[in-house]
Coordinates of C-alpha atoms in Angstrom, one line a residue:
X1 CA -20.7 -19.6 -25.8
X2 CA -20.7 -16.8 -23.2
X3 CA -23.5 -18.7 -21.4
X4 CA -21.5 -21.7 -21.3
X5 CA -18.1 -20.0 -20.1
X6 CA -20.5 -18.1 -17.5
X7 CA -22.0 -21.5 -16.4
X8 CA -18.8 -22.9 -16.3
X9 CA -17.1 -20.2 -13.9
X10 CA -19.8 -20.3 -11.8
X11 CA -19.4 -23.9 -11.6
X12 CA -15.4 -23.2 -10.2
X13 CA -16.0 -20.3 -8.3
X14 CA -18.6 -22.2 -5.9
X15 CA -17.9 -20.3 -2.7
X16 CA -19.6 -17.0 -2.1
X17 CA -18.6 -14.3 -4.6
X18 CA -17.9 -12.0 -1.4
X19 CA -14.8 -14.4 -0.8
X20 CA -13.6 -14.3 -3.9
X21 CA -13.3 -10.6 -4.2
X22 CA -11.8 -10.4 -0.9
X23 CA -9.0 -12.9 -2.3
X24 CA -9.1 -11.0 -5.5
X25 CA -8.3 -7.6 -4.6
X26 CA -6.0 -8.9 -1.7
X27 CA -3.3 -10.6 -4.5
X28 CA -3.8 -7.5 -6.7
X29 CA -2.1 -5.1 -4.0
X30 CA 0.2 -8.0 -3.2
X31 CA 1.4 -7.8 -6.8
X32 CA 1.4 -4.2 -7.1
X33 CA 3.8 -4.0 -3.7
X34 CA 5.9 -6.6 -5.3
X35 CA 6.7 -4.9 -8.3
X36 CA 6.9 -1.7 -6.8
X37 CA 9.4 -2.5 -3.4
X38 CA 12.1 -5.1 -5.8
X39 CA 13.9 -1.8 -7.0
X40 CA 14.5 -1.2 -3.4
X41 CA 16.4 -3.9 -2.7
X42 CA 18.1 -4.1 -6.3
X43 CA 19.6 -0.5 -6.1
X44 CA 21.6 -1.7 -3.2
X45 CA 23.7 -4.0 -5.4
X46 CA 23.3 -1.6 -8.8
X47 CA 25.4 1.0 -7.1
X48 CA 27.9 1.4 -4.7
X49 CA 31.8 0.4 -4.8
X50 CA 31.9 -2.4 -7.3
X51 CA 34.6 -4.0 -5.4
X52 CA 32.2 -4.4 -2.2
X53 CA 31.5 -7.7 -1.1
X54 CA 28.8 -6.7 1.6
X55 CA 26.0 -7.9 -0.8
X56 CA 27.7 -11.3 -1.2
X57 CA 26.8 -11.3 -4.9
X58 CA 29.0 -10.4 -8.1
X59 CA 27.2 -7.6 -10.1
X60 CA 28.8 -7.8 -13.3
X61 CA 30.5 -5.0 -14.6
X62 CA 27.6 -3.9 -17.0
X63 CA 24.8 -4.6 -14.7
X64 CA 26.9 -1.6 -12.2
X65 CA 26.2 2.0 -12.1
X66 CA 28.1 5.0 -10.3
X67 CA 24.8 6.7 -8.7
X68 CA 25.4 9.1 -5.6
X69 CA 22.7 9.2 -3.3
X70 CA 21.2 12.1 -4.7
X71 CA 20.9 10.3 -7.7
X72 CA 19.5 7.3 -5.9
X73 CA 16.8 9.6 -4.0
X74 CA 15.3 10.8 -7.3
X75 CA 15.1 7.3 -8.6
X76 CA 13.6 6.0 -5.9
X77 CA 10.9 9.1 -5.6
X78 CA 10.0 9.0 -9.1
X79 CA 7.3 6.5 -8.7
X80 CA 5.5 8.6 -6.2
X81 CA 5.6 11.3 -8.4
X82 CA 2.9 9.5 -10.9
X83 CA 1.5 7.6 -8.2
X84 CA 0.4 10.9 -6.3
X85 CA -1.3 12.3 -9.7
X86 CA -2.9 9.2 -10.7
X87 CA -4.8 8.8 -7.2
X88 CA -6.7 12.4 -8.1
X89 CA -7.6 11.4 -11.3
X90 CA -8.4 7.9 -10.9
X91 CA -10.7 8.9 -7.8
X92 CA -13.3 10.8 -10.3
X93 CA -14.2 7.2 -11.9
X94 CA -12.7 4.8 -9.2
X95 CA -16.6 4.2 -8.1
X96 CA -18.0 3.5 -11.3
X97 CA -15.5 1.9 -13.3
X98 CA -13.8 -0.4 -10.4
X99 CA -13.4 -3.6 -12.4
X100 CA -11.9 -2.6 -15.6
X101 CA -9.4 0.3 -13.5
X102 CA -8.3 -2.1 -11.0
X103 CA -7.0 -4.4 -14.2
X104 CA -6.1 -2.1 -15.9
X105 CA -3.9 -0.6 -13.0
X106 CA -2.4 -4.3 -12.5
X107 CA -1.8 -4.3 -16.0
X108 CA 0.3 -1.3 -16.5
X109 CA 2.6 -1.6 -14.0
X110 CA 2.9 -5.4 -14.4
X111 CA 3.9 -4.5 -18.2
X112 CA 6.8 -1.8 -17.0
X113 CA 8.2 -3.8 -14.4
X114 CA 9.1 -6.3 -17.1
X115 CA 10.8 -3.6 -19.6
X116 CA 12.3 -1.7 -16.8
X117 CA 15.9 -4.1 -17.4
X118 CA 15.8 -2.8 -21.3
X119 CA 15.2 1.0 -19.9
X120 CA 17.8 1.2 -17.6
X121 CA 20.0 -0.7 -20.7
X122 CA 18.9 2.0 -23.5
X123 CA 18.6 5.4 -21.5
X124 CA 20.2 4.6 -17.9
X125 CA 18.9 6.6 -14.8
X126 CA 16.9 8.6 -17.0
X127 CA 14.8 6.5 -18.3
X128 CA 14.7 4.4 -15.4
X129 CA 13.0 7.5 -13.7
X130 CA 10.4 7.5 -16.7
X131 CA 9.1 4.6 -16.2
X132 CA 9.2 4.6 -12.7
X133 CA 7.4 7.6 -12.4
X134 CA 5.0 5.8 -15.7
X135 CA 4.6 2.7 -12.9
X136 CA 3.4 5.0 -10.4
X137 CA 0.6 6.4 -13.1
X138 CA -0.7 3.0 -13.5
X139 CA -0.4 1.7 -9.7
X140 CA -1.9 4.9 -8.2
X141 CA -6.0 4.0 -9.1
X142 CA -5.4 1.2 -7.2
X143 CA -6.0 2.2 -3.5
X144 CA -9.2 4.2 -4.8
X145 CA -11.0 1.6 -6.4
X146 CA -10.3 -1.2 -3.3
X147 CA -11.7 1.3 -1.5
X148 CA -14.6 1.8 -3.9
X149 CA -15.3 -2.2 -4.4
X150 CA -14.8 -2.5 -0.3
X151 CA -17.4 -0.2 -0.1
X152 CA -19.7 -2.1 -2.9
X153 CA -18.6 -5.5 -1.4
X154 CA -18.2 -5.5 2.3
X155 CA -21.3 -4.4 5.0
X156 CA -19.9 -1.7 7.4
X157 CA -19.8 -4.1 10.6
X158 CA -17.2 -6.1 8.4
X159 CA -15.2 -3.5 7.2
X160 CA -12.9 -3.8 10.4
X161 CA -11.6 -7.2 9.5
X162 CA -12.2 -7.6 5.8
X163 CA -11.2 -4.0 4.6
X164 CA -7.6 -5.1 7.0
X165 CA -7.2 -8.0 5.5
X166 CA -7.5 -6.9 1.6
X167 CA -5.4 -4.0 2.4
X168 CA -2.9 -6.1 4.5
X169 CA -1.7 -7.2 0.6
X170 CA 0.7 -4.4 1.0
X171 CA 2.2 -6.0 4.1
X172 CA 2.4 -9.7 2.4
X173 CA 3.3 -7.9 -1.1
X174 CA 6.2 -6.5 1.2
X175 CA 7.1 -9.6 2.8
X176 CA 7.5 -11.8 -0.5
X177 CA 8.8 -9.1 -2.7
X178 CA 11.5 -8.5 -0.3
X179 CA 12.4 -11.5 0.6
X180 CA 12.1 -13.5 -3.0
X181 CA 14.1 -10.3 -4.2
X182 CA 17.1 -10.9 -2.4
X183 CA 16.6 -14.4 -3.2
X184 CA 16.6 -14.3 -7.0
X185 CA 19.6 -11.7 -6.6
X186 CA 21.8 -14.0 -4.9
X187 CA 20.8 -16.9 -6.8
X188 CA 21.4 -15.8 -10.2
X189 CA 24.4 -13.2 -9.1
X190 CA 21.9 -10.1 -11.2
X191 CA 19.3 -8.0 -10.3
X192 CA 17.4 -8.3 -13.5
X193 CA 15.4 -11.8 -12.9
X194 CA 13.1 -10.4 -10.1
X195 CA 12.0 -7.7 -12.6
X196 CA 10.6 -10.7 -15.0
X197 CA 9.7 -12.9 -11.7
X198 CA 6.8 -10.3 -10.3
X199 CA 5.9 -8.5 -13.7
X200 CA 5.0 -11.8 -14.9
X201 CA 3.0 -13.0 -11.7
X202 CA 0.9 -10.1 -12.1
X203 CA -0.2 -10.8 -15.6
X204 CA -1.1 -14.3 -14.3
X205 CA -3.5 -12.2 -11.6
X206 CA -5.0 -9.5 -14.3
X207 CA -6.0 -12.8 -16.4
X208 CA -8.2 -14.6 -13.4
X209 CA -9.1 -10.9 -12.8
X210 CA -10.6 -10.4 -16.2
X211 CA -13.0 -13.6 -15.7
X212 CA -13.9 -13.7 -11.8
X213 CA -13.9 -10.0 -10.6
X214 CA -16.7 -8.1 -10.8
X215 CA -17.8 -4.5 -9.7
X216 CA -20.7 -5.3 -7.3
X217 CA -23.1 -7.9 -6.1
X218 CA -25.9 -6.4 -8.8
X219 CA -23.3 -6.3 -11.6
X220 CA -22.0 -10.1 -10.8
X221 CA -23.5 -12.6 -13.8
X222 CA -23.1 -15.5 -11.7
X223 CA -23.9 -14.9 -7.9
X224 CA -26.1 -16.9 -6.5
X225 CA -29.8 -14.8 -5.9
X226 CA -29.2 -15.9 -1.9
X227 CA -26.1 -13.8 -1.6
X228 CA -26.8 -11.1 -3.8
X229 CA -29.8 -10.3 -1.5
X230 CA -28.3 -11.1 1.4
X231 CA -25.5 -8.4 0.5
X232 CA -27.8 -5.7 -0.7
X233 CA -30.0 -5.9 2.2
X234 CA -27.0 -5.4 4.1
X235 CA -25.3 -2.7 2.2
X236 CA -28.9 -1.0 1.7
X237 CA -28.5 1.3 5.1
X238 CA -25.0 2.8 4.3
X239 CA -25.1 2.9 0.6
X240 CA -27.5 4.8 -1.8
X241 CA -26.7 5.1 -5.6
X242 CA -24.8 7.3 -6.6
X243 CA -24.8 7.7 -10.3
X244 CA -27.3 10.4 -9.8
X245 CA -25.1 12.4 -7.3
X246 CA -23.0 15.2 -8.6
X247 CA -19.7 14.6 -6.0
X248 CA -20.1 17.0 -3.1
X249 CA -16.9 18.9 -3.6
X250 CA -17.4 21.7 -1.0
X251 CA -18.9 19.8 1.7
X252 CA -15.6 16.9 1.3
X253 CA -13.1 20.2 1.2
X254 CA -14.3 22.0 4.0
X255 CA -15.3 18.2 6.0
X256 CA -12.7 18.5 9.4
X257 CA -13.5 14.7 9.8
X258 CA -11.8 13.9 6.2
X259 CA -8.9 16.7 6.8
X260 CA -7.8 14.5 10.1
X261 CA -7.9 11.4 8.0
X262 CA -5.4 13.1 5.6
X263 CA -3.0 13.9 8.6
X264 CA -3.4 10.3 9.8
X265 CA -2.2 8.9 6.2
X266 CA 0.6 11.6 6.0
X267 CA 1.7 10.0 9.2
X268 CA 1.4 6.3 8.3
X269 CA 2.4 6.7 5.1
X270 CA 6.2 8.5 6.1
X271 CA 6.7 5.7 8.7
X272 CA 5.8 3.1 5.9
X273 CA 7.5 4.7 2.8
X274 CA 11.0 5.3 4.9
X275 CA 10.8 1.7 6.2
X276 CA 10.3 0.1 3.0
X277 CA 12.0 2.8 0.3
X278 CA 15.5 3.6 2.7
X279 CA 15.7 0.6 5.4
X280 CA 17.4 -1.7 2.8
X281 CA 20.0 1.3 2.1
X282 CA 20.8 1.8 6.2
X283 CA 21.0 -2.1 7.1
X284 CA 23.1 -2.5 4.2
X285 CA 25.6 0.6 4.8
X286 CA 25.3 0.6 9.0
X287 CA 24.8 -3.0 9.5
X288 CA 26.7 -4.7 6.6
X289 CA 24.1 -7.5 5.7
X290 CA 23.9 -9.4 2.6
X291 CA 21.2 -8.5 0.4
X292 CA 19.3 -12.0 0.9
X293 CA 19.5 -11.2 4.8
X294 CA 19.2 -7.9 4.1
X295 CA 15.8 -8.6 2.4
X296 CA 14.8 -11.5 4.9
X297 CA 15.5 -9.0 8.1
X298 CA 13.9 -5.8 6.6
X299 CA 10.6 -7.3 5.1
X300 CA 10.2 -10.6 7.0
X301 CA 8.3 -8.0 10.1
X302 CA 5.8 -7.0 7.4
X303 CA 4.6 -10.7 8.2
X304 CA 3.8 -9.8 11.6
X305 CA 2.5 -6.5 10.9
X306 CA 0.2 -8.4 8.5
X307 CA -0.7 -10.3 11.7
X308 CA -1.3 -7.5 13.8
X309 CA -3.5 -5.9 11.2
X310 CA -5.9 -8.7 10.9
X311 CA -6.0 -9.3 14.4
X312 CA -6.5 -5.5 14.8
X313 CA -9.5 -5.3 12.6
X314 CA -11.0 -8.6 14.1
X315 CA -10.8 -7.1 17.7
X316 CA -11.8 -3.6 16.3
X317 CA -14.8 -4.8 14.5
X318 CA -15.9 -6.4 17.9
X319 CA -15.0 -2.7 19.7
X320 CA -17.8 -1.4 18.0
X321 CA -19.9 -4.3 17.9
X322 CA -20.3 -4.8 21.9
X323 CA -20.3 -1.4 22.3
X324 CA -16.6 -1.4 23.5
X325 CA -16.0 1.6 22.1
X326 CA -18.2 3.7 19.1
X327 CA -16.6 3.7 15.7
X328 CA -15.0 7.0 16.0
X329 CA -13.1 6.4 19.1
X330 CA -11.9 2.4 17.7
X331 CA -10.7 4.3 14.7
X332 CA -8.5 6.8 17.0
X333 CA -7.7 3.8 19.5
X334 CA -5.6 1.8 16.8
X335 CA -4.4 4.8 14.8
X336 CA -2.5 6.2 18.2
X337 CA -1.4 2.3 18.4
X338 CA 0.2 2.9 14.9
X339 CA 1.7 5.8 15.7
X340 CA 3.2 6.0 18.7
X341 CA 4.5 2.6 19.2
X342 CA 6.5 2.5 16.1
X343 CA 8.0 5.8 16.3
X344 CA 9.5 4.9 19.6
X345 CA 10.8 2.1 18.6
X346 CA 12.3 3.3 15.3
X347 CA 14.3 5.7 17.4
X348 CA 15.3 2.8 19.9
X349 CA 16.5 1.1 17.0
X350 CA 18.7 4.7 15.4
X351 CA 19.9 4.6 19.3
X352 CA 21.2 1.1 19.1
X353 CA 24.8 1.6 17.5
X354 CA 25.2 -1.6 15.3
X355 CA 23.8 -4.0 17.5
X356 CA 22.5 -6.5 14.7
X357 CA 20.3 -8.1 17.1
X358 CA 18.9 -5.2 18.8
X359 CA 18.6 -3.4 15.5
X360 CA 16.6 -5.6 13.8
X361 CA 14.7 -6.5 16.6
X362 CA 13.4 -2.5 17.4
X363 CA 12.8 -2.3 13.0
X364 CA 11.0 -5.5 13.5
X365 CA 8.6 -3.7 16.2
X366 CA 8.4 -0.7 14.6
X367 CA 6.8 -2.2 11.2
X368 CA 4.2 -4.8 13.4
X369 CA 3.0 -1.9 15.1
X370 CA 2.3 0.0 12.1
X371 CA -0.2 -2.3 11.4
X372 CA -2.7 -0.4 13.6
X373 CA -3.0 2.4 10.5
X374 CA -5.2 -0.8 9.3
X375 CA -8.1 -1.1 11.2
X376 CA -7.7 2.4 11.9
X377 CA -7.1 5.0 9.3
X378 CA -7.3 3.2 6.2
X379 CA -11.1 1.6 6.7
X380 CA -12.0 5.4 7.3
X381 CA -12.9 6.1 4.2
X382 CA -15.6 4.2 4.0
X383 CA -17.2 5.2 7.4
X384 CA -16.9 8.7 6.4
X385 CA -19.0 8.4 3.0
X386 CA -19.7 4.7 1.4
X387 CA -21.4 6.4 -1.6
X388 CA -17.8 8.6 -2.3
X389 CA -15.5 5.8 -0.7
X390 CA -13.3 6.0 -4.0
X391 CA -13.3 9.7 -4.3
X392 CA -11.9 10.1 -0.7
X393 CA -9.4 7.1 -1.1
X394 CA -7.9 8.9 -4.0
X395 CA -7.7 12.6 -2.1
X396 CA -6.7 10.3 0.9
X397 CA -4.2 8.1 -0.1
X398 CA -2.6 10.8 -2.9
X399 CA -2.1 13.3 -0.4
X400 CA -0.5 10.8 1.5
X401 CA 1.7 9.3 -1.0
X402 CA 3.5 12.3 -1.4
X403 CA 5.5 11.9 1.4
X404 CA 6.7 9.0 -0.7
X405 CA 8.4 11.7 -2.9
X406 CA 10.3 13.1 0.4
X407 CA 11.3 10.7 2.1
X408 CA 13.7 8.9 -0.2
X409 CA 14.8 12.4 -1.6
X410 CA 14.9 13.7 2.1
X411 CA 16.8 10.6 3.0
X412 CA 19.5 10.9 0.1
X413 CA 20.1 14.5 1.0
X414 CA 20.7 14.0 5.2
X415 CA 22.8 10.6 4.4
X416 CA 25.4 11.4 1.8
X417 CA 27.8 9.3 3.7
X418 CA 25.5 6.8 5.1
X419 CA 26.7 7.3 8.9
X420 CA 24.5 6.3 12.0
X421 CA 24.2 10.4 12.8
X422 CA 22.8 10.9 9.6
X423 CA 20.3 8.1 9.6
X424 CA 19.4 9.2 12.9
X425 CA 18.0 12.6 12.1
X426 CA 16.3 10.9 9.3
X427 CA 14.5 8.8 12.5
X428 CA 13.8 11.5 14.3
X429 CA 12.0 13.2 12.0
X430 CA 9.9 10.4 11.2
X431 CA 9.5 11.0 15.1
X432 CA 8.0 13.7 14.7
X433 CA 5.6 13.4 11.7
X434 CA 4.4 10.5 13.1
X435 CA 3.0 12.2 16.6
X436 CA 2.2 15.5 15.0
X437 CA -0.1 13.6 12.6
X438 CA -1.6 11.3 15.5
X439 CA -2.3 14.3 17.2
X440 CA -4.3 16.0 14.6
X441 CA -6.0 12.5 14.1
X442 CA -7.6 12.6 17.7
X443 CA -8.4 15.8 17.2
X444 CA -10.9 15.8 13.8
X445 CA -11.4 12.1 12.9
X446 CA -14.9 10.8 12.6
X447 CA -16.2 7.1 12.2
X448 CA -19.7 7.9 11.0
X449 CA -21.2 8.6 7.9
X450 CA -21.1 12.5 6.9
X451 CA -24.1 13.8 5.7
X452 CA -22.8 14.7 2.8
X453 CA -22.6 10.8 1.7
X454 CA -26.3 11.4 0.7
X455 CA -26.3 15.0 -1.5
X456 CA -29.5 15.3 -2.7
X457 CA -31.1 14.5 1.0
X458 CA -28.7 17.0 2.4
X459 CA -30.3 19.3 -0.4

């Protein structure tokens, strides 16, 4: 029987297995930004004067809550507070157990996406909180073990393009969840649907996931031999096994090279995590938009900053291939393109007054350009140690993510009346982090491998 359902998915998967876990792990961070973004958008219509008609929907009276913005800054943090622990733990098996975490991950936060209606009907806030912060447990492995199976998967000249593209799901996940939030809002006048909607999409993915994904080339049951050789030959000069390596914890802790990397995701990830946790909250407040515009103009850019990623790691990729540039210096290039471009125009846009247009076209700027991280910072990883690409992900990334504690808190603290001054020292902050962290990025980054990606050579 397992022969025949082996024969049989080898039969429907005919393309090259490479493919597939490119598509694979692309939808599974495109679910996980889905479920995680559609509270954003939903807390704009769960709270606030219940006689406003700014959303254009009618919240009934039980689907309503009197949050401040205090409140609202704690709910919307919560999730980063398990996401940020999960990414340390997860990291210690992200590079041996990739398949079954990655599902599992999916899984989790599929599940409390669905119950999260019945939490907020049974405990209110409180519970709410719990689970969020329970979501951001189960989501947080994910980022290390893409980065692990990127590293099993992809050769390092590929990286560029294919590592953008798969992590580009947060962009689309952004785009969709956003958008089809509003949309199922509006449409069915409550904010409970989209809950069900995504939850529900993601079990569909963690079903295919269970059958088609698989940890490595040498681990697939159904590759053909062609590829499987084709990909270990080419994954041979980077990658050693490591099952036999005790993880180098002094050598990554003292490595300069891995401490710029954290300053560049600090960076990337405040400009992301205020743009997609607080923007809905200022365009609805300081612009008065709908919430099925105010989804379609705050996460439609995420489409072009998907755009600009691909076509940044394309065009890096080739950097480093004609000898444009060396790796190190491509990986500074489009991380100062990240940075610096979308902090200027985030405070063009807090500069703007309420200028719909000009407003939405400076946000709109501000995310494409933020695409550079892509090609830049979040590829590092695995040019800085293939063998530990999933132990670094998860220092890398969970460092990171706790900015994703701050800046809804910071944001609900500085905008208790949700005026344009407010907001605007919320921007220039951003301002700040954002060239700071470039700064440091220049300074220590590294695109080759360190030598302690090999431990018992270095010994």
């Amino acid at each position: 029987m397992l022969e025949l359902l082996k024969a049989c998915m080898a039969g429907l998967c005919f393309c090259p297995k490479k493919y597939i876990l490119v598509m694979m792990t692309f939808f599974a961070i495109f679910n996980q930004y889905t479920m995680r973004i559609c509270l954003h958008l939903a807390i704009t219509v769960m709270t606030g004067d219940r006689n406003d008609t700014v959303s254009g929907v009618t919240i009934s009276d039980e689907d309503h809550y009197d949050w401040d913005e205090y409140e609202q800054g704690i709910i919307l943090s919560a999730f980063y507070w398990g996401y940020t622990l999960s990414h340390f733990v997860s990291a210690l098996v992200a590079d041996r157990y990739s398949k079954h975490l990655l599902g599992l991950s999916v899984l989790i936060t599929a599940v409390l996406t669905i119950l999260t209606p019945l939490a907020i009907d049974i405990g209110g806030s409180w519970l709410l909180v719990v689970v969020r912060v329970l979501e951001g447990i189960g989501e947080g492995a994910t980022f290390p073990v893409l980065s692990a199976l990127v590293a099993h998967w992809i050769p390092a000249s590929q990286r560029g393009f294919y590592g953008s593209f798969i992590f580009s799901g947060c962009q689309i996940g952004a785009l969709i969840g956003g958008i089809g939030t509003g949309y199922f809002i509006e449409a069915h006048n409550t904010w409970r649907t989209t809950f069900y909607i995504w939850g529900a999409l993601a079990l569909i993915w963690y079903v295919f996931w269970l059958f088609i994904g698989f940890e490595s080339p040498e681990t697939h049951p159904y590759i053909s031999e062609e590829e499987r050789s084709e990909l270990v030959a080419q994954l041979a000069e980077s990658r050693k096994s490591m099952h036999s390596y005790p993880i180098p914890w002094r050598s990554i802790l003292t490595s300069c090279p891995l401490w710029g990397l954290i300053a560049g995701q600090i960076g990337h990830d405040w400009g992301t995590y205020l743009i997609i946790t607080d923007l809905p909250k200022y365009m609805k407040s300081i612009l008065q938009i709908s919430v099925s515009d105010n989804g379609l103009v705050t996460y439609t850019p995420f489409f072009s900053m998907w755009l600009f990623s691909i076509i940044g790691g394309w065009l890096c990729d080739m950097q480093i291939k004609k000898q444009c540039m060396s790796r190190t210096n491509a990986r500074k290039f489009w991380t100062t393109l990240g940075s610096i471009l979308p902090a200027f125009f985030m405070m063009a846009a807090s500069y703007t007054g309420k200028d719909k247009v000009l407003v939405i076209t400076y946000f709109a700027l501000c995310v494409t350009f933020l695409g550079g991280f892509y090609p830049g910072v979040k590829v590092n990883t695995n040019d800085l140690s293939p063998n530990f690409a999933g132990v670094l992900m998860g220092m890398v990334n969970g460092i990171g993510a706790i900015t994703g504690i701050i800046t809804p808190y910071l944001a609900g603290l500085l905008t208790p009346n949700q005026t344009l001054e407010e907001w605007r020292i919320v921007f220039w902050i951003a301002f700040a982090v954002l060239n700071i962290t470039n700064v440091i990025f220049i300074l220590f980054a590294s695109g080759e491998i360190q030598p302690w990606n090999y431990p018992r050579q270095q010994q």
